[in-house]
Amino acid sequence: MENISIIILFLFVMFTLLGTGVWVGLALMGVAWVGMELFTTRPVGDVMLTTIWSSASSWTLTALPLFIWMGEILYRTRLSQDMFRGLAPWMARLPGGLVHTNIVGCTVFAAVSGSSAATLTTVGKMSIPELRKRDYPEKMIIGTLAGAATLGLMIPPSLTLIVYGVTINESISKLFFAGIVPGIVLAGMFMAYVAVTSKVSSAWEPAAEPEMSFAEKVKNTRFLLPVILLILVVIGSMYLGYATATEAAAFGVIGSLILAASQGSLSWNSFTSSLMGATYTSSMIALILAGAAFLSLSMGFTGLPRGLADMIAMLELSRFELLMVLLVFYVILGMFLDGISSVVLTMAVVEPMIRQAGIDLIWFGIFIVVVVEMAQITPPIGFNLFVLQGMTNYQMGFIARAAFPMFLIMVAMVFVLIAFPEVATWLPENIRNRPGD
């Protein structure tokens, strides 16, 4: 009963602060402050300063602003137009046609961005008008874009995986490699859905694409070479053991600046805009992480995480039952909070449960990212839905209905991960690691 009382108190303080418009990071610090004041005799101010400084000075965290900056630079290039020109000839003859450019384009850009919103905006600003011109079903255009853009959260460099890794002190490189195969599998499931729908839907009557020879397709592929080269530099440097995640992020920033300059997209204005955009986003995430670190420490002093873990252990839930409870929990939480906030808010309580259940923390990172991806397209706070609403001017209900099949596919992906955990664990167990990650 004591644990329940503490939970109710923490939740009351949390929702009171969030409801009054306090930033998430500051709200976390407020909850932690209350917990420290009521349940410990330690000097709260000293503990808070030490914890926040330790969180902010983490070397691993330096990968975060660098990857964000890389995505901001690429967002301001002609990358989306070039990707469409390079992908369209190869996608046109597949069942489902050019709708696949949404999925493949998001998968490619996710590998150099790390941000779901940046992926959605970059691919969407080019693909939506092109697909509309060809009379593809509007719901399929919107739905596939909303779902596929969430791959930015899984395929490295993933900001959510960096935050998760920092929160539980796991290898960022291993988490990155754990996300590659599940990301490709999920993209394949999206494409399979498009292919099947194109065959059974009576509304699927797009304009035919002009015939193109193999040589012409190969010629158009040159537009994809710069971004593919950048992916190989970032991911390959980590895989071969030449760079940690932070060093690979630095390579990515340099590569994206070179790519922008070669396209003529790099100007003083675009450079400063990308730098400020990365600063804003990084500062927001760093504040949330600092608040989460302080909250984790505060909850540790109260004994709440261990108490809840013991309570769940007494229920004698199997691993599968525990994962199903967490699946429902995170889907509901994702209706009201963004993905990064959901992860850092809950890890202090969830991590002991996972460890006690013997669940691999690298695997669980991918599990939680898939569930957080669902939150991106779940009303009322689904961030991708808001971005799409701004791009298309559709009502939120229409966009949510269009994205719902993608939500169901992500649920299916959770069961794929549970049935075949090697999908997420094989690659990180076999990469060549460098110390100091």
Short mmCIF file of C-alpha atoms in Angstrom, two decimals:
data_model
loop_
_atom_site.label_atom_id
_atom_site.label_comp_id
_atom_site.label_asym_id
_atom_site.label_seq_id
_atom_site.Cartn_x
_atom_site.Cartn_y
_atom_site.Cartn_z
CA MET A 1 0.00 0.00 0.00
CA GLU A 2 2.90 2.35 0.69
CA ASN A 3 4.16 1.91 -2.88
CA ILE A 4 0.69 2.69 -4.24
CA SER A 5 0.52 5.87 -2.15
CA ILE A 6 3.90 7.03 -3.43
CA ILE A 7 2.86 6.33 -7.04
CA ILE A 8 -0.36 8.31 -6.59
CA LEU A 9 1.59 11.22 -5.10
CA PHE A 10 4.17 11.21 -7.90
CA LEU A 11 1.48 11.00 -10.58
CA PHE A 12 -0.50 13.82 -8.98
CA VAL A 13 2.53 16.11 -8.91
CA MET A 14 3.55 15.07 -12.44
CA PHE A 15 0.18 15.72 -14.08
CA THR A 16 -0.34 18.92 -12.10
CA LEU A 17 2.94 20.30 -13.41
CA LEU A 18 2.40 19.06 -16.97
CA GLY A 19 -1.18 20.34 -16.94
CA THR A 20 -0.03 23.84 -16.08
CA GLY A 21 2.29 23.91 -19.10
CA VAL A 22 5.60 23.28 -17.33
CA TRP A 23 8.24 21.78 -19.63
CA VAL A 24 8.60 18.01 -19.33
CA GLY A 25 12.20 18.21 -18.06
CA LEU A 26 11.29 20.71 -15.34
CA ALA A 27 8.20 18.69 -14.41
CA LEU A 28 10.42 15.64 -13.86
CA MET A 29 12.71 17.67 -11.63
CA GLY A 30 9.69 18.93 -9.69
CA VAL A 31 8.46 15.40 -9.02
CA ALA A 32 11.96 14.33 -7.99
CA TRP A 33 12.26 17.34 -5.66
CA VAL A 34 9.00 16.44 -3.91
CA GLY A 35 10.11 12.82 -3.54
CA MET A 36 13.48 13.82 -2.07
CA GLU A 37 11.93 16.30 0.34
CA LEU A 38 9.28 13.92 1.63
CA PHE A 39 11.14 10.61 1.72
CA THR A 40 14.81 11.41 2.42
CA THR A 41 16.90 13.60 4.71
CA ARG A 42 19.56 14.35 2.08
CA PRO A 43 20.28 17.94 0.95
CA VAL A 44 18.07 18.10 -2.15
CA GLY A 45 19.83 21.00 -3.85
CA ASP A 46 23.28 19.39 -3.70
CA VAL A 47 21.96 16.06 -4.95
CA MET A 48 20.07 17.73 -7.80
CA LEU A 49 23.08 19.75 -8.97
CA THR A 50 25.39 16.72 -8.87
CA THR A 51 22.91 14.50 -10.72
CA ILE A 52 22.11 17.06 -13.42
CA TRP A 53 25.80 17.78 -14.01
CA SER A 54 26.62 14.06 -14.26
CA SER A 55 23.79 13.57 -16.75
CA ALA A 56 24.72 16.58 -18.89
CA SER A 57 28.45 15.78 -18.96
CA SER A 58 28.02 12.22 -20.27
CA TRP A 59 30.41 11.62 -23.19
CA THR A 60 27.95 9.18 -24.77
CA LEU A 61 25.38 11.96 -24.95
CA THR A 62 27.56 13.96 -27.34
CA ALA A 63 26.38 11.70 -30.17
CA LEU A 64 22.87 13.09 -29.75
CA PRO A 65 23.35 16.74 -30.83
CA LEU A 66 25.71 15.67 -33.63
CA PHE A 67 23.20 13.26 -35.17
CA ILE A 68 20.45 15.86 -34.76
CA TRP A 69 22.63 18.43 -36.53
CA MET A 70 23.33 15.98 -39.36
CA GLY A 71 19.59 15.52 -39.88
CA GLU A 72 18.99 19.29 -39.77
CA ILE A 73 21.64 19.89 -42.45
CA LEU A 74 20.24 17.19 -44.74
CA TYR A 75 16.69 18.48 -44.21
CA ARG A 76 17.78 21.70 -45.93
CA THR A 77 19.26 19.98 -49.00
CA ARG A 78 17.62 18.65 -52.19
CA LEU A 79 17.86 15.14 -50.77
CA SER A 80 14.14 14.38 -51.00
CA GLN A 81 13.93 15.29 -54.70
CA ASP A 82 17.04 13.27 -55.49
CA MET A 83 15.77 10.25 -53.54
CA PHE A 84 12.47 10.27 -55.41
CA ARG A 85 14.22 10.50 -58.80
CA GLY A 86 16.53 7.65 -57.85
CA LEU A 87 13.90 5.36 -56.32
CA ALA A 88 10.88 5.90 -58.60
CA PRO A 89 12.15 3.91 -61.61
CA TRP A 90 12.76 0.83 -59.45
CA MET A 91 9.53 1.09 -57.43
CA ALA A 92 7.15 1.74 -60.36
CA ARG A 93 6.87 -1.92 -61.42
CA LEU A 94 6.34 -3.34 -57.94
CA PRO A 95 2.77 -4.22 -56.81
CA GLY A 96 1.66 -0.95 -55.25
CA GLY A 97 3.82 1.18 -57.53
CA LEU A 98 5.30 4.46 -56.38
CA VAL A 99 3.70 4.30 -52.91
CA HIS A 100 6.74 2.20 -52.07
CA THR A 101 8.87 5.33 -52.49
CA ASN A 102 7.30 6.58 -49.24
CA ILE A 103 8.51 3.49 -47.37
CA VAL A 104 11.90 3.05 -49.01
CA GLY A 105 12.54 6.80 -48.97
CA CYS A 106 11.77 6.98 -45.24
CA THR A 107 13.97 3.93 -44.61
CA VAL A 108 16.89 5.52 -46.46
CA PHE A 109 16.51 8.93 -44.83
CA ALA A 110 16.04 7.34 -41.40
CA ALA A 111 19.56 5.94 -41.79
CA VAL A 112 21.01 9.46 -41.89
CA SER A 113 18.54 11.38 -39.73
CA GLY A 114 17.43 9.69 -36.52
CA SER A 115 14.35 11.88 -36.26
CA SER A 116 10.85 10.70 -37.16
CA ALA A 117 9.63 14.25 -37.80
CA ALA A 118 12.60 15.13 -40.04
CA THR A 119 12.12 11.89 -41.98
CA LEU A 120 8.42 12.56 -42.45
CA THR A 121 8.88 16.16 -43.55
CA THR A 122 11.80 15.51 -45.89
CA VAL A 123 10.21 12.58 -47.73
CA GLY A 124 6.66 13.91 -47.58
CA LYS A 125 7.35 17.32 -49.11
CA MET A 126 8.42 15.58 -52.31
CA SER A 127 6.40 12.35 -52.43
CA ILE A 128 2.93 13.72 -51.55
CA PRO A 129 2.57 16.02 -54.61
CA GLU A 130 4.17 13.44 -56.93
CA LEU A 131 1.87 10.62 -55.79
CA ARG A 132 -1.19 12.87 -55.94
CA LYS A 133 -0.38 13.78 -59.54
CA ARG A 134 -0.48 10.07 -60.35
CA ASP A 135 -3.88 9.50 -58.63
CA TYR A 136 -2.74 7.13 -55.90
CA PRO A 137 -5.32 6.66 -53.08
CA GLU A 138 -5.01 9.54 -50.63
CA LYS A 139 -5.38 7.33 -47.55
CA MET A 140 -2.53 5.12 -48.71
CA ILE A 141 -0.26 8.10 -49.39
CA ILE A 142 -0.92 9.55 -45.93
CA GLY A 143 -0.97 6.25 -44.05
CA THR A 144 2.27 4.83 -45.44
CA LEU A 145 4.07 8.12 -44.90
CA ALA A 146 2.90 8.34 -41.27
CA GLY A 147 3.92 4.76 -40.55
CA ALA A 148 7.19 4.59 -42.47
CA ALA A 149 8.45 7.87 -41.01
CA THR A 150 8.54 6.21 -37.59
CA LEU A 151 11.45 4.11 -38.88
CA GLY A 152 13.54 7.17 -38.02
CA LEU A 153 13.16 6.07 -34.40
CA MET A 154 14.59 2.59 -35.02
CA ILE A 155 17.07 2.57 -37.88
CA PRO A 156 20.38 4.07 -36.71
CA PRO A 157 21.22 6.77 -35.90
CA SER A 158 18.09 6.72 -33.71
CA LEU A 159 17.68 9.51 -31.17
CA THR A 160 15.36 7.34 -29.08
CA LEU A 161 17.93 4.55 -28.92
CA ILE A 162 20.60 7.04 -27.85
CA VAL A 163 18.34 8.29 -25.06
CA TYR A 164 17.47 4.73 -24.03
CA GLY A 165 21.14 3.72 -24.03
CA VAL A 166 22.17 6.72 -21.94
CA THR A 167 19.30 6.13 -19.50
CA ILE A 168 20.18 2.47 -18.80
CA ASN A 169 23.94 2.78 -19.49
CA GLU A 170 24.02 0.40 -22.46
CA SER A 171 26.26 0.48 -25.56
CA ILE A 172 24.87 2.92 -28.15
CA SER A 173 26.64 1.10 -30.99
CA LYS A 174 25.07 -2.23 -30.01
CA LEU A 175 21.63 -0.64 -29.79
CA PHE A 176 22.15 0.92 -33.22
CA PHE A 177 23.00 -2.43 -34.78
CA ALA A 178 20.11 -4.08 -32.97
CA GLY A 179 17.77 -1.68 -34.78
CA ILE A 180 18.98 -2.36 -38.34
CA VAL A 181 17.38 -5.76 -39.06
CA PRO A 182 14.06 -5.05 -37.25
CA GLY A 183 13.87 -1.72 -39.11
CA ILE A 184 14.30 -3.46 -42.46
CA VAL A 185 11.81 -6.19 -41.47
CA LEU A 186 9.22 -3.57 -40.45
CA ALA A 187 9.75 -1.68 -43.72
CA GLY A 188 9.24 -4.98 -45.57
CA MET A 189 5.97 -5.55 -43.68
CA PHE A 190 4.78 -2.07 -44.69
CA MET A 191 5.66 -2.82 -48.33
CA ALA A 192 3.87 -6.18 -48.20
CA TYR A 193 0.75 -4.42 -46.92
CA VAL A 194 0.92 -1.93 -49.81
CA ALA A 195 1.38 -4.74 -52.35
CA VAL A 196 -1.59 -6.74 -51.04
CA THR A 197 -3.82 -3.67 -50.79
CA SER A 198 -3.01 -2.64 -54.37
CA LYS A 199 -4.27 -6.03 -55.58
CA VAL A 200 -7.53 -6.13 -53.61
CA SER A 201 -8.57 -2.45 -53.57
CA SER A 202 -11.00 -1.29 -56.23
CA ALA A 203 -9.90 2.33 -55.68
CA TRP A 204 -6.32 1.59 -56.77
CA GLU A 205 -6.08 3.02 -60.29
CA PRO A 206 -2.97 5.21 -60.52
CA ALA A 207 -1.66 6.64 -63.77
CA ALA A 208 0.77 4.32 -65.54
CA GLU A 209 4.46 5.19 -65.39
CA PRO A 210 6.37 5.50 -68.69
CA GLU A 211 8.55 2.55 -69.64
CA MET A 212 12.21 2.94 -68.74
CA SER A 213 15.12 0.79 -69.85
CA PHE A 214 17.45 -0.87 -67.35
CA ALA A 215 20.26 1.49 -68.38
CA GLU A 216 18.04 4.51 -67.69
CA LYS A 217 17.12 3.13 -64.26
CA VAL A 218 20.79 2.66 -63.42
CA LYS A 219 21.52 6.18 -64.63
CA ASN A 220 18.85 7.61 -62.31
CA THR A 221 20.30 5.65 -59.42
CA ARG A 222 23.22 8.10 -59.34
CA PHE A 223 20.95 10.47 -57.43
CA LEU A 224 20.99 8.00 -54.53
CA LEU A 225 24.76 7.58 -54.39
CA PRO A 226 25.55 10.57 -52.10
CA VAL A 227 23.14 9.52 -49.34
CA ILE A 228 24.12 5.84 -49.65
CA LEU A 229 27.78 6.84 -49.32
CA LEU A 230 26.94 8.87 -46.21
CA ILE A 231 25.10 5.89 -44.69
CA LEU A 232 28.10 3.65 -45.37
CA VAL A 233 30.46 6.14 -43.72
CA VAL A 234 28.32 6.51 -40.58
CA ILE A 235 27.21 2.90 -40.10
CA GLY A 236 30.30 1.29 -41.64
CA SER A 237 32.73 3.16 -39.39
CA MET A 238 30.94 1.75 -36.34
CA TYR A 239 30.54 -1.76 -37.74
CA LEU A 240 34.22 -2.06 -38.66
CA GLY A 241 35.25 -0.80 -35.23
CA TYR A 242 36.89 2.38 -36.49
CA ALA A 243 34.56 4.73 -34.64
CA THR A 244 32.28 4.92 -31.63
CA ALA A 245 28.75 6.28 -32.05
CA THR A 246 29.96 9.78 -31.14
CA GLU A 247 32.82 9.69 -33.64
CA ALA A 248 30.53 8.30 -36.34
CA ALA A 249 28.14 11.18 -35.66
CA ALA A 250 31.00 13.63 -36.25
CA PHE A 251 31.78 11.89 -39.56
CA GLY A 252 28.08 12.20 -40.44
CA VAL A 253 28.05 15.96 -39.80
CA ILE A 254 31.12 16.47 -41.97
CA GLY A 255 29.64 14.26 -44.70
CA SER A 256 26.29 16.07 -44.63
CA LEU A 257 28.06 19.45 -44.92
CA ILE A 258 30.00 18.16 -47.93
CA LEU A 259 26.78 16.78 -49.46
CA ALA A 260 24.95 20.09 -48.91
CA ALA A 261 27.86 22.04 -50.41
CA SER A 262 28.04 19.76 -53.46
CA GLN A 263 24.32 20.32 -54.09
CA GLY A 264 24.64 24.07 -53.73
CA SER A 265 22.31 23.97 -50.70
CA LEU A 266 24.91 25.14 -48.18
CA SER A 267 24.74 28.83 -47.40
CA TRP A 268 25.48 30.84 -44.29
CA ASN A 269 21.72 31.07 -43.63
CA SER A 270 21.11 27.31 -44.00
CA PHE A 271 24.21 26.55 -41.89
CA THR A 272 23.12 28.78 -39.00
CA SER A 273 19.49 27.58 -39.26
CA SER A 274 20.57 23.95 -39.05
CA LEU A 275 22.88 24.72 -36.12
CA MET A 276 20.16 26.57 -34.19
CA GLY A 277 17.57 23.89 -34.97
CA ALA A 278 19.92 21.22 -33.63
CA THR A 279 20.64 23.35 -30.56
CA TYR A 280 16.94 23.78 -29.75
CA THR A 281 16.16 20.07 -30.12
CA SER A 282 19.29 18.92 -28.26
CA SER A 283 18.64 21.31 -25.37
CA MET A 284 15.07 20.05 -25.02
CA ILE A 285 16.17 16.41 -24.93
CA ALA A 286 19.10 17.14 -22.59
CA LEU A 287 16.75 18.88 -20.14
CA ILE A 288 14.39 15.88 -20.22
CA LEU A 289 17.31 13.51 -19.62
CA ALA A 290 18.61 15.63 -16.73
CA GLY A 291 15.16 15.64 -15.14
CA ALA A 292 14.83 11.91 -15.68
CA ALA A 293 18.23 11.25 -14.05
CA PHE A 294 17.20 13.25 -10.98
CA LEU A 295 13.82 11.48 -10.87
CA SER A 296 15.50 8.07 -11.15
CA LEU A 297 17.74 8.91 -8.19
CA SER A 298 14.81 10.22 -6.17
CA MET A 299 12.73 7.12 -6.88
CA GLY A 300 15.69 4.95 -5.95
CA PHE A 301 15.80 6.60 -2.51
CA THR A 302 12.09 5.91 -2.01
CA GLY A 303 12.58 2.24 -2.93
CA LEU A 304 9.66 2.47 -5.36
CA PRO A 305 11.26 0.78 -8.42
CA ARG A 306 12.39 -2.22 -6.43
CA GLY A 307 9.08 -2.38 -4.60
CA LEU A 308 7.12 -2.41 -7.85
CA ALA A 309 9.46 -4.99 -9.33
CA ASP A 310 8.87 -7.18 -6.27
CA MET A 311 5.11 -6.70 -6.57
CA ILE A 312 5.17 -7.80 -10.20
CA ALA A 313 7.40 -10.74 -9.26
CA MET A 314 4.77 -11.78 -6.71
CA LEU A 315 2.19 -11.85 -9.52
CA GLU A 316 4.41 -14.47 -11.16
CA LEU A 317 3.85 -13.11 -14.65
CA SER A 318 5.62 -14.93 -17.44
CA ARG A 319 7.95 -12.94 -19.71
CA PHE A 320 5.26 -12.85 -22.37
CA GLU A 321 2.60 -11.61 -19.94
CA LEU A 322 4.95 -8.91 -18.64
CA LEU A 323 5.70 -7.75 -22.18
CA MET A 324 1.99 -7.62 -23.00
CA VAL A 325 1.35 -5.50 -19.90
CA LEU A 326 4.18 -3.16 -20.93
CA LEU A 327 2.88 -3.04 -24.51
CA VAL A 328 -0.54 -1.83 -23.38
CA PHE A 329 1.05 0.51 -20.84
CA TYR A 330 3.30 2.24 -23.38
CA VAL A 331 0.57 2.51 -26.01
CA ILE A 332 -1.67 4.28 -23.48
CA LEU A 333 1.22 6.46 -22.27
CA GLY A 334 2.07 7.31 -25.88
CA MET A 335 -1.38 8.81 -26.35
CA PHE A 336 -0.30 11.67 -24.07
CA LEU A 337 3.51 11.90 -24.23
CA ASP A 338 6.14 11.87 -26.97
CA GLY A 339 8.41 8.84 -27.31
CA ILE A 340 11.56 10.18 -25.63
CA SER A 341 9.58 11.44 -22.65
CA SER A 342 7.84 8.06 -22.34
CA VAL A 343 11.19 6.26 -22.24
CA VAL A 344 12.92 8.47 -19.69
CA LEU A 345 9.82 8.80 -17.49
CA THR A 346 9.43 5.07 -17.04
CA MET A 347 12.90 3.50 -17.16
CA ALA A 348 13.55 3.98 -13.43
CA VAL A 349 10.61 1.68 -12.69
CA VAL A 350 10.65 -0.59 -15.74
CA GLU A 351 14.38 -1.41 -15.86
CA PRO A 352 14.42 -3.40 -12.55
CA MET A 353 11.40 -5.38 -13.74
CA ILE A 354 13.09 -6.23 -17.02
CA ARG A 355 16.35 -7.24 -15.36
CA GLN A 356 14.49 -9.38 -12.82
CA ALA A 357 12.56 -11.10 -15.59
CA GLY A 358 15.84 -11.93 -17.36
CA ILE A 359 14.95 -9.98 -20.51
CA ASP A 360 17.89 -8.82 -22.62
CA LEU A 361 18.20 -5.03 -22.34
CA ILE A 362 19.42 -4.60 -25.93
CA TRP A 363 16.41 -6.57 -27.20
CA PHE A 364 14.09 -4.62 -24.92
CA GLY A 365 15.44 -1.38 -26.40
CA ILE A 366 14.11 -2.44 -29.80
CA PHE A 367 10.84 -3.63 -28.28
CA ILE A 368 10.30 -0.27 -26.62
CA VAL A 369 11.21 1.65 -29.78
CA VAL A 370 8.57 -0.26 -31.79
CA VAL A 371 5.98 0.57 -29.12
CA VAL A 372 7.11 4.19 -29.02
CA GLU A 373 6.77 4.26 -32.83
CA MET A 374 3.09 3.44 -32.33
CA ALA A 375 2.79 6.50 -30.11
CA GLN A 376 3.93 8.69 -33.04
CA ILE A 377 0.72 7.82 -34.92
CA THR A 378 -1.67 7.48 -31.97
CA PRO A 379 -4.13 10.31 -31.18
CA PRO A 380 -4.37 12.68 -29.45
CA ILE A 381 -0.63 13.51 -29.16
CA GLY A 382 0.76 11.47 -32.10
CA PHE A 383 3.46 13.82 -33.35
CA ASN A 384 3.55 12.45 -36.91
CA LEU A 385 -0.18 13.07 -37.18
CA PHE A 386 0.30 16.75 -36.34
CA VAL A 387 3.14 17.08 -38.88
CA LEU A 388 0.98 15.47 -41.58
CA GLN A 389 -1.96 17.68 -40.67
CA GLY A 390 0.22 20.73 -41.25
CA MET A 391 1.45 19.35 -44.58
CA THR A 392 -1.90 18.18 -45.97
CA ASN A 393 -4.59 20.24 -44.12
CA TYR A 394 -6.64 17.08 -43.47
CA GLN A 395 -8.63 16.60 -40.28
CA MET A 396 -6.86 14.64 -37.55
CA GLY A 397 -9.48 11.89 -37.70
CA PHE A 398 -8.83 11.22 -41.41
CA ILE A 399 -5.06 11.04 -40.87
CA ALA A 400 -5.43 8.76 -37.81
CA ARG A 401 -7.69 6.37 -39.77
CA ALA A 402 -5.23 6.33 -42.67
CA ALA A 403 -2.38 5.48 -40.29
CA PHE A 404 -4.29 2.81 -38.33
CA PRO A 405 -3.22 -0.14 -40.57
CA MET A 406 0.41 0.90 -39.94
CA PHE A 407 -0.31 0.80 -36.20
CA LEU A 408 -1.60 -2.78 -36.52
CA ILE A 409 1.52 -3.77 -38.50
CA MET A 410 3.69 -2.40 -35.67
CA VAL A 411 1.70 -4.51 -33.19
CA ALA A 412 2.44 -7.52 -35.41
CA MET A 413 6.12 -6.51 -35.37
CA VAL A 414 6.11 -6.72 -31.57
CA PHE A 415 5.02 -10.36 -31.80
CA VAL A 416 7.68 -11.03 -34.45
CA LEU A 417 10.30 -9.71 -32.02
CA ILE A 418 8.95 -11.87 -29.21
CA ALA A 419 8.78 -14.99 -31.38
CA PHE A 420 12.18 -14.41 -33.02
CA PRO A 421 14.36 -12.38 -30.62
CA GLU A 422 17.40 -13.08 -32.82
CA VAL A 423 16.03 -10.49 -35.26
CA ALA A 424 17.24 -7.84 -32.80
CA THR A 425 20.08 -9.62 -31.01
CA TRP A 426 22.09 -11.41 -33.71
CA LEU A 427 23.78 -8.38 -35.27
CA PRO A 428 24.85 -6.60 -32.06
CA GLU A 429 26.24 -9.88 -30.71
CA ASN A 430 28.42 -10.25 -33.79
CA ILE A 431 29.68 -6.71 -34.44
CA ARG A 432 33.26 -5.70 -33.97
CA ASN A 433 33.20 -3.33 -31.03
CA ARG A 434 35.63 -0.66 -30.01
CA PRO A 435 36.04 0.22 -26.33
CA GLY A 436 34.96 3.62 -25.13
CA ASP A 437 31.49 3.64 -26.70
#
